[in-house]
Amino acid sequence: MKIFLDTANLDQIKKYNDLGLVDGITTNPTLLSKENADPQEVMAEIVRTVKGPVSLEVLSTNYEGMMEEGRTLAKYGKNVVVKIPMIAEGMKAVKQLSGEGIKTNVTLVFSPNQGLLAAKAGASYVSPFIGRLDDLGEIGMDVIRDLVQILKNYDYPAEILVASVRHPLHVIEAAKLGAHVVTLPPDVLGKMITHPLTDIGLARFLDDWKKAKQSHPKITLTR
Ligand code: G3P
């Protein structure tokens, strides 16, 4: 399963990218608005920092505007994926952009039908927002389950990018269903790494090694 970071925060991106845990980045206007910097410069820096796909979102809601923005965003780098909202004109833009060799990520997907149409239009990634469905008392993961099956049935090359992930359990459920990608807020990735028993176990190992060294002062693992 690929792990993307869902953030525009360069410190967090660099931190997890350096650990080798980041396969790509997703941004959106809300995430960019949280950074105290020029959004265009932030987007350009993210594209330079991360080798994998970086989703940058258009703000237009009509076909011509989305095309113009999409082509401009694609020039930031070869790894740019243009994020297009799941609206009727968006589908036309997805088809055209993918025909021009520009990868697209259809965002704000909330139903299996929307996901099916995005995949049919030629999206590289289809992004259902599961946390926001959960917030409404619906089961966001059901959309992932349905889409995994639908895309498999028809061999669509689109990858399911599970978005609006709120906690590590979402990741486990998405992985069990075979979703291709999860995009995670940095704190969720942080929570996946740690476990209190790991910390306790490590402290015990180090302590026991110290005791062993006291009895055998010459032992060493390094020169
Ligand atoms: O990936 C989409 C994400 O940024 C939206 O998350 O938590 O605002 O629903 P959230």
mmCIF file of C-alpha atoms and ligand atoms in Angstrom:
data_model
loop_
_atom_site.group_PDB
_atom_site.id
_atom_site.type_symbol
_atom_site.label_atom_id
_atom_site.label_comp_id
_atom_site.label_asym_id
_atom_site.label_seq_id
_atom_site.Cartn_x
_atom_site.Cartn_y
_atom_site.Cartn_z
ATOM 1 C CA MET A 1 0.000 0.000 0.000
ATOM 2 C CA LYS A 2 1.315 3.446 -0.876
ATOM 3 C CA ILE A 3 1.374 6.115 1.802
ATOM 4 C CA PHE A 4 0.946 9.755 0.870
ATOM 5 C CA LEU A 5 1.091 12.648 3.330
ATOM 6 C CA ASP A 6 -1.942 14.914 3.335
ATOM 7 C CA THR A 7 -0.299 18.211 4.188
ATOM 8 C CA ALA A 8 1.343 21.302 2.755
ATOM 9 C CA ASN A 9 3.652 21.647 5.744
ATOM 10 C CA LEU A 10 7.214 21.422 4.483
ATOM 11 C CA ASP A 11 8.728 20.589 7.873
ATOM 12 C CA GLN A 12 6.451 17.566 8.234
ATOM 13 C CA ILE A 13 6.996 16.581 4.612
ATOM 14 C CA LYS A 14 10.789 16.723 5.021
ATOM 15 C CA LYS A 15 10.659 14.836 8.316
ATOM 16 C CA TYR A 16 8.734 11.828 6.988
ATOM 17 C CA ASN A 17 10.317 11.980 3.536
ATOM 18 C CA ASP A 18 13.751 11.647 5.162
ATOM 19 C CA LEU A 19 12.514 8.505 6.941
ATOM 20 C CA GLY A 20 11.641 7.039 3.548
ATOM 21 C CA LEU A 21 8.010 6.615 4.508
ATOM 22 C CA VAL A 22 6.418 8.969 2.009
ATOM 23 C CA ASP A 23 5.382 7.799 -1.459
ATOM 24 C CA GLY A 24 3.644 11.038 -2.405
ATOM 25 C CA ILE A 25 1.829 14.161 -1.200
ATOM 26 C CA THR A 26 -1.696 15.480 -1.449
ATOM 27 C CA THR A 27 -2.481 19.138 -0.893
ATOM 28 C CA ASN A 28 -5.655 21.166 -1.128
ATOM 29 C CA PRO A 29 -6.540 24.859 -0.752
ATOM 30 C CA THR A 30 -7.423 24.388 2.933
ATOM 31 C CA LEU A 31 -4.079 22.757 3.737
ATOM 32 C CA LEU A 32 -2.170 25.440 1.803
ATOM 33 C CA SER A 33 -4.076 28.198 3.603
ATOM 34 C CA LYS A 34 -2.741 26.899 6.932
ATOM 35 C CA GLU A 35 0.876 27.581 5.913
ATOM 36 C CA ASN A 36 2.255 31.030 6.557
ATOM 37 C CA ALA A 37 3.767 31.342 3.080
ATOM 38 C CA ASP A 38 2.969 32.035 -0.559
ATOM 39 C CA PRO A 39 0.949 28.977 -1.700
ATOM 40 C CA GLN A 40 2.617 28.917 -5.116
ATOM 41 C CA GLU A 41 6.075 28.847 -3.565
ATOM 42 C CA VAL A 42 4.976 26.143 -1.135
ATOM 43 C CA MET A 43 3.611 24.001 -3.970
ATOM 44 C CA ALA A 44 6.813 24.433 -6.003
ATOM 45 C CA GLU A 45 8.978 23.501 -3.001
ATOM 46 C CA ILE A 46 6.895 20.387 -2.245
ATOM 47 C CA VAL A 47 7.229 19.252 -5.854
ATOM 48 C CA ARG A 48 11.013 19.724 -5.620
ATOM 49 C CA THR A 49 11.287 17.963 -2.248
ATOM 50 C CA VAL A 50 9.332 14.793 -2.952
ATOM 51 C CA LYS A 51 10.108 12.405 -5.808
ATOM 52 C CA GLY A 52 6.686 10.755 -5.857
ATOM 53 C CA PRO A 53 3.358 12.137 -7.057
ATOM 54 C CA VAL A 54 2.274 15.504 -5.623
ATOM 55 C CA SER A 55 -1.391 16.456 -5.996
ATOM 56 C CA LEU A 56 -2.007 20.163 -6.584
ATOM 57 C CA GLU A 57 -5.602 21.326 -6.807
ATOM 58 C CA VAL A 58 -7.286 23.622 -9.335
ATOM 59 C CA LEU A 59 -9.593 26.356 -8.069
ATOM 60 C CA SER A 60 -11.673 26.885 -11.205
ATOM 61 C CA THR A 61 -15.028 25.163 -11.482
ATOM 62 C CA ASN A 62 -15.479 25.439 -15.239
ATOM 63 C CA TYR A 63 -13.795 23.336 -17.924
ATOM 64 C CA GLU A 64 -11.693 26.097 -19.522
ATOM 65 C CA GLY A 65 -10.447 27.356 -16.174
ATOM 66 C CA MET A 66 -9.602 23.878 -14.938
ATOM 67 C CA MET A 67 -7.702 23.142 -18.154
ATOM 68 C CA GLU A 68 -5.681 26.341 -17.942
ATOM 69 C CA GLU A 69 -4.840 25.819 -14.273
ATOM 70 C CA GLY A 70 -4.166 22.127 -14.764
ATOM 71 C CA ARG A 71 -1.666 22.776 -17.551
ATOM 72 C CA THR A 72 0.021 25.488 -15.464
ATOM 73 C CA LEU A 73 0.249 23.278 -12.363
ATOM 74 C CA ALA A 74 1.647 20.406 -14.443
ATOM 75 C CA LYS A 75 4.619 22.633 -15.331
ATOM 76 C CA TYR A 76 5.753 22.680 -11.683
ATOM 77 C CA GLY A 77 7.292 19.259 -12.244
ATOM 78 C CA LYS A 78 6.923 15.816 -13.832
ATOM 79 C CA ASN A 79 5.554 14.407 -10.564
ATOM 80 C CA VAL A 80 2.562 16.767 -10.418
ATOM 81 C CA VAL A 81 -0.899 15.240 -10.326
ATOM 82 C CA VAL A 82 -3.656 17.755 -11.038
ATOM 83 C CA LYS A 83 -6.451 17.552 -8.502
ATOM 84 C CA ILE A 84 -9.880 18.106 -10.028
ATOM 85 C CA PRO A 85 -13.168 18.273 -8.108
ATOM 86 C CA MET A 86 -15.809 15.603 -8.755
ATOM 87 C CA ILE A 87 -18.152 17.854 -10.746
ATOM 88 C CA ALA A 88 -19.544 17.443 -14.274
ATOM 89 C CA GLU A 89 -17.103 19.865 -15.961
ATOM 90 C CA GLY A 90 -14.329 18.290 -13.948
ATOM 91 C CA MET A 91 -14.908 14.970 -15.702
ATOM 92 C CA LYS A 92 -14.415 16.628 -19.073
ATOM 93 C CA ALA A 93 -11.185 18.220 -17.823
ATOM 94 C CA VAL A 94 -9.950 14.858 -16.479
ATOM 95 C CA LYS A 95 -10.498 13.230 -19.862
ATOM 96 C CA GLN A 96 -8.699 15.998 -21.717
ATOM 97 C CA LEU A 97 -5.802 16.306 -19.267
ATOM 98 C CA SER A 98 -5.202 12.569 -19.191
ATOM 99 C CA GLY A 99 -5.268 12.597 -23.018
ATOM 100 C CA GLU A 100 -2.454 15.158 -22.814
ATOM 101 C CA GLY A 101 -0.470 12.863 -20.527
ATOM 102 C CA ILE A 102 -1.214 14.895 -17.384
ATOM 103 C CA LYS A 103 -2.120 12.777 -14.353
ATOM 104 C CA THR A 104 -5.250 13.653 -12.418
ATOM 105 C CA ASN A 105 -6.658 12.987 -8.965
ATOM 106 C CA VAL A 106 -10.434 13.363 -8.666
ATOM 107 C CA THR A 107 -11.197 14.781 -5.255
ATOM 108 C CA LEU A 108 -14.335 15.170 -3.116
ATOM 109 C CA VAL A 109 -15.640 11.728 -4.057
ATOM 110 C CA PHE A 110 -18.380 10.587 -1.684
ATOM 111 C CA SER A 111 -20.102 7.706 -3.504
ATOM 112 C CA PRO A 112 -19.172 4.613 -5.526
ATOM 113 C CA ASN A 113 -20.981 6.099 -8.558
ATOM 114 C CA GLN A 114 -18.838 9.221 -8.454
ATOM 115 C CA GLY A 115 -15.739 7.038 -8.179
ATOM 116 C CA LEU A 116 -16.832 4.903 -11.130
ATOM 117 C CA LEU A 117 -17.340 7.987 -13.309
ATOM 118 C CA ALA A 118 -13.976 9.462 -12.301
ATOM 119 C CA ALA A 119 -12.233 6.188 -13.190
ATOM 120 C CA LYS A 120 -14.097 6.035 -16.499
ATOM 121 C CA ALA A 121 -13.047 9.606 -17.295
ATOM 122 C CA GLY A 122 -9.421 8.488 -17.014
ATOM 123 C CA ALA A 123 -8.405 9.697 -13.552
ATOM 124 C CA SER A 124 -5.105 8.334 -12.267
ATOM 125 C CA TYR A 125 -6.399 8.553 -8.681
ATOM 126 C CA VAL A 126 -9.921 8.570 -7.265
ATOM 127 C CA SER A 127 -10.162 10.113 -3.784
ATOM 128 C CA PRO A 128 -13.119 9.180 -1.585
ATOM 129 C CA PHE A 129 -13.270 11.281 1.628
ATOM 130 C CA ILE A 130 -14.092 8.676 4.223
ATOM 131 C CA GLY A 131 -13.815 10.715 7.438
ATOM 132 C CA ARG A 132 -16.345 13.268 6.245
ATOM 133 C CA LEU A 133 -18.832 10.463 5.494
ATOM 134 C CA ASP A 134 -18.225 9.003 8.959
ATOM 135 C CA ASP A 135 -18.907 12.483 10.378
ATOM 136 C CA LEU A 136 -22.407 12.323 8.852
ATOM 137 C CA GLY A 137 -23.134 8.914 10.360
ATOM 138 C CA GLU A 138 -22.428 7.085 7.081
ATOM 139 C CA ILE A 139 -19.777 4.407 6.746
ATOM 140 C CA GLY A 140 -17.034 5.938 4.641
ATOM 141 C CA MET A 141 -15.192 2.637 4.305
ATOM 142 C CA ASP A 142 -18.190 1.155 2.426
ATOM 143 C CA VAL A 143 -17.342 3.445 -0.502
ATOM 144 C CA ILE A 144 -13.809 2.037 -0.527
ATOM 145 C CA ARG A 145 -15.100 -1.551 -0.422
ATOM 146 C CA ASP A 146 -17.465 -0.929 -3.367
ATOM 147 C CA LEU A 147 -14.878 0.927 -5.406
ATOM 148 C CA VAL A 148 -12.202 -1.735 -4.927
ATOM 149 C CA GLN A 149 -14.612 -4.238 -6.445
ATOM 150 C CA ILE A 150 -15.891 -1.956 -9.218
ATOM 151 C CA LEU A 151 -12.444 -0.909 -10.450
ATOM 152 C CA LYS A 152 -11.312 -4.545 -10.362
ATOM 153 C CA ASN A 153 -14.382 -5.755 -12.295
ATOM 154 C CA TYR A 154 -13.625 -3.431 -15.194
ATOM 155 C CA ASP A 155 -9.844 -3.283 -14.921
ATOM 156 C CA TYR A 156 -9.762 0.487 -14.613
ATOM 157 C CA PRO A 157 -6.183 1.644 -14.079
ATOM 158 C CA ALA A 158 -7.294 4.329 -11.573
ATOM 159 C CA GLU A 159 -5.907 3.932 -8.058
ATOM 160 C CA ILE A 160 -8.137 4.376 -5.040
ATOM 161 C CA LEU A 161 -6.647 7.078 -2.843
ATOM 162 C CA VAL A 162 -8.310 6.947 0.556
ATOM 163 C CA ALA A 163 -8.625 10.535 1.825
ATOM 164 C CA SER A 164 -10.011 12.326 4.870
ATOM 165 C CA VAL A 165 -8.334 9.696 7.024
ATOM 166 C CA ARG A 166 -8.697 10.508 10.697
ATOM 167 C CA HIS A 167 -7.022 7.662 12.637
ATOM 168 C CA PRO A 168 -4.820 4.558 12.253
ATOM 169 C CA LEU A 169 -7.817 2.190 12.225
ATOM 170 C CA HIS A 170 -8.937 3.780 8.944
ATOM 171 C CA VAL A 171 -5.559 2.768 7.487
ATOM 172 C CA ILE A 172 -5.881 -0.853 8.618
ATOM 173 C CA GLU A 173 -9.392 -1.112 7.204
ATOM 174 C CA ALA A 174 -8.355 0.460 3.886
ATOM 175 C CA ALA A 175 -5.334 -1.866 3.643
ATOM 176 C CA LYS A 176 -7.466 -4.944 4.348
ATOM 177 C CA LEU A 177 -9.790 -3.903 1.527
ATOM 178 C CA GLY A 178 -6.852 -3.535 -0.865
ATOM 179 C CA ALA A 179 -7.042 0.219 -1.447
ATOM 180 C CA HIS A 180 -3.993 1.336 -3.407
ATOM 181 C CA VAL A 181 -3.106 4.492 -1.469
ATOM 182 C CA VAL A 182 -3.929 6.231 1.801
ATOM 183 C CA THR A 183 -3.173 9.892 2.297
ATOM 184 C CA LEU A 184 -2.474 10.664 5.907
ATOM 185 C CA PRO A 185 -2.318 13.746 8.078
ATOM 186 C CA PRO A 186 1.218 13.622 9.581
ATOM 187 C CA ASP A 187 -0.115 12.928 13.085
ATOM 188 C CA VAL A 188 -1.837 9.741 11.876
ATOM 189 C CA LEU A 189 1.419 8.505 10.333
ATOM 190 C CA GLY A 190 3.169 9.346 13.605
ATOM 191 C CA LYS A 191 0.617 7.293 15.542
ATOM 192 C CA MET A 192 1.141 4.330 13.204
ATOM 193 C CA ILE A 193 4.855 4.269 13.984
ATOM 194 C CA THR A 194 4.662 4.234 17.762
ATOM 195 C CA HIS A 195 3.420 1.692 20.277
ATOM 196 C CA PRO A 196 3.885 1.995 24.065
ATOM 197 C CA LEU A 197 5.064 -1.633 24.271
ATOM 198 C CA THR A 198 7.806 -0.851 21.745
ATOM 199 C CA ASP A 199 9.041 1.990 23.960
ATOM 200 C CA ILE A 200 8.873 -0.137 27.121
ATOM 201 C CA GLY A 201 10.568 -3.076 25.384
ATOM 202 C CA LEU A 202 13.368 -0.900 23.991
ATOM 203 C CA ALA A 203 14.016 0.751 27.360
ATOM 204 C CA ARG A 204 14.288 -2.722 28.927
ATOM 205 C CA PHE A 205 16.702 -3.995 26.251
ATOM 206 C CA LEU A 206 18.953 -0.961 26.684
ATOM 207 C CA ASP A 207 18.858 -1.259 30.449
ATOM 208 C CA ASP A 208 19.708 -4.980 30.370
ATOM 209 C CA TRP A 209 22.565 -4.315 27.949
ATOM 210 C CA LYS A 210 23.924 -1.702 30.375
ATOM 211 C CA LYS A 211 23.859 -4.346 33.123
ATOM 212 C CA ALA A 212 25.635 -6.854 30.850
ATOM 213 C CA LYS A 213 28.308 -4.244 30.140
ATOM 214 C CA GLN A 214 28.845 -3.641 33.824
ATOM 215 C CA SER A 215 29.637 -7.352 34.304
ATOM 216 C CA HIS A 216 31.697 -7.573 31.086
ATOM 217 C CA PRO A 217 33.192 -4.097 30.512
ATOM 218 C CA LYS A 218 35.060 -5.160 27.359
ATOM 219 C CA ILE A 219 31.984 -6.060 25.265
ATOM 220 C CA THR A 220 31.230 -3.601 22.505
ATOM 221 C CA LEU A 221 29.140 -3.457 19.326
ATOM 222 C CA THR A 222 31.084 -0.578 17.865
ATOM 223 C CA ARG A 223 34.755 0.286 17.781
HETATM 224 O O1 G3P B 1 -7.416 14.417 1.761
HETATM 225 C C1 G3P B 1 -8.519 15.233 2.000
HETATM 226 C C2 G3P B 1 -8.412 15.804 3.343
HETATM 227 O O2 G3P B 1 -7.460 16.831 3.378
HETATM 228 C C3 G3P B 1 -9.698 16.208 3.934
HETATM 229 O O3 G3P B 1 -9.603 15.802 5.226
HETATM 230 O O4 G3P B 1 -10.102 15.784 7.573
HETATM 231 O O5 G3P B 1 -10.691 17.793 6.199
HETATM 232 O O6 G3P B 1 -11.967 15.701 5.954
HETATM 233 P P1 G3P B 1 -10.645 16.311 6.294
#
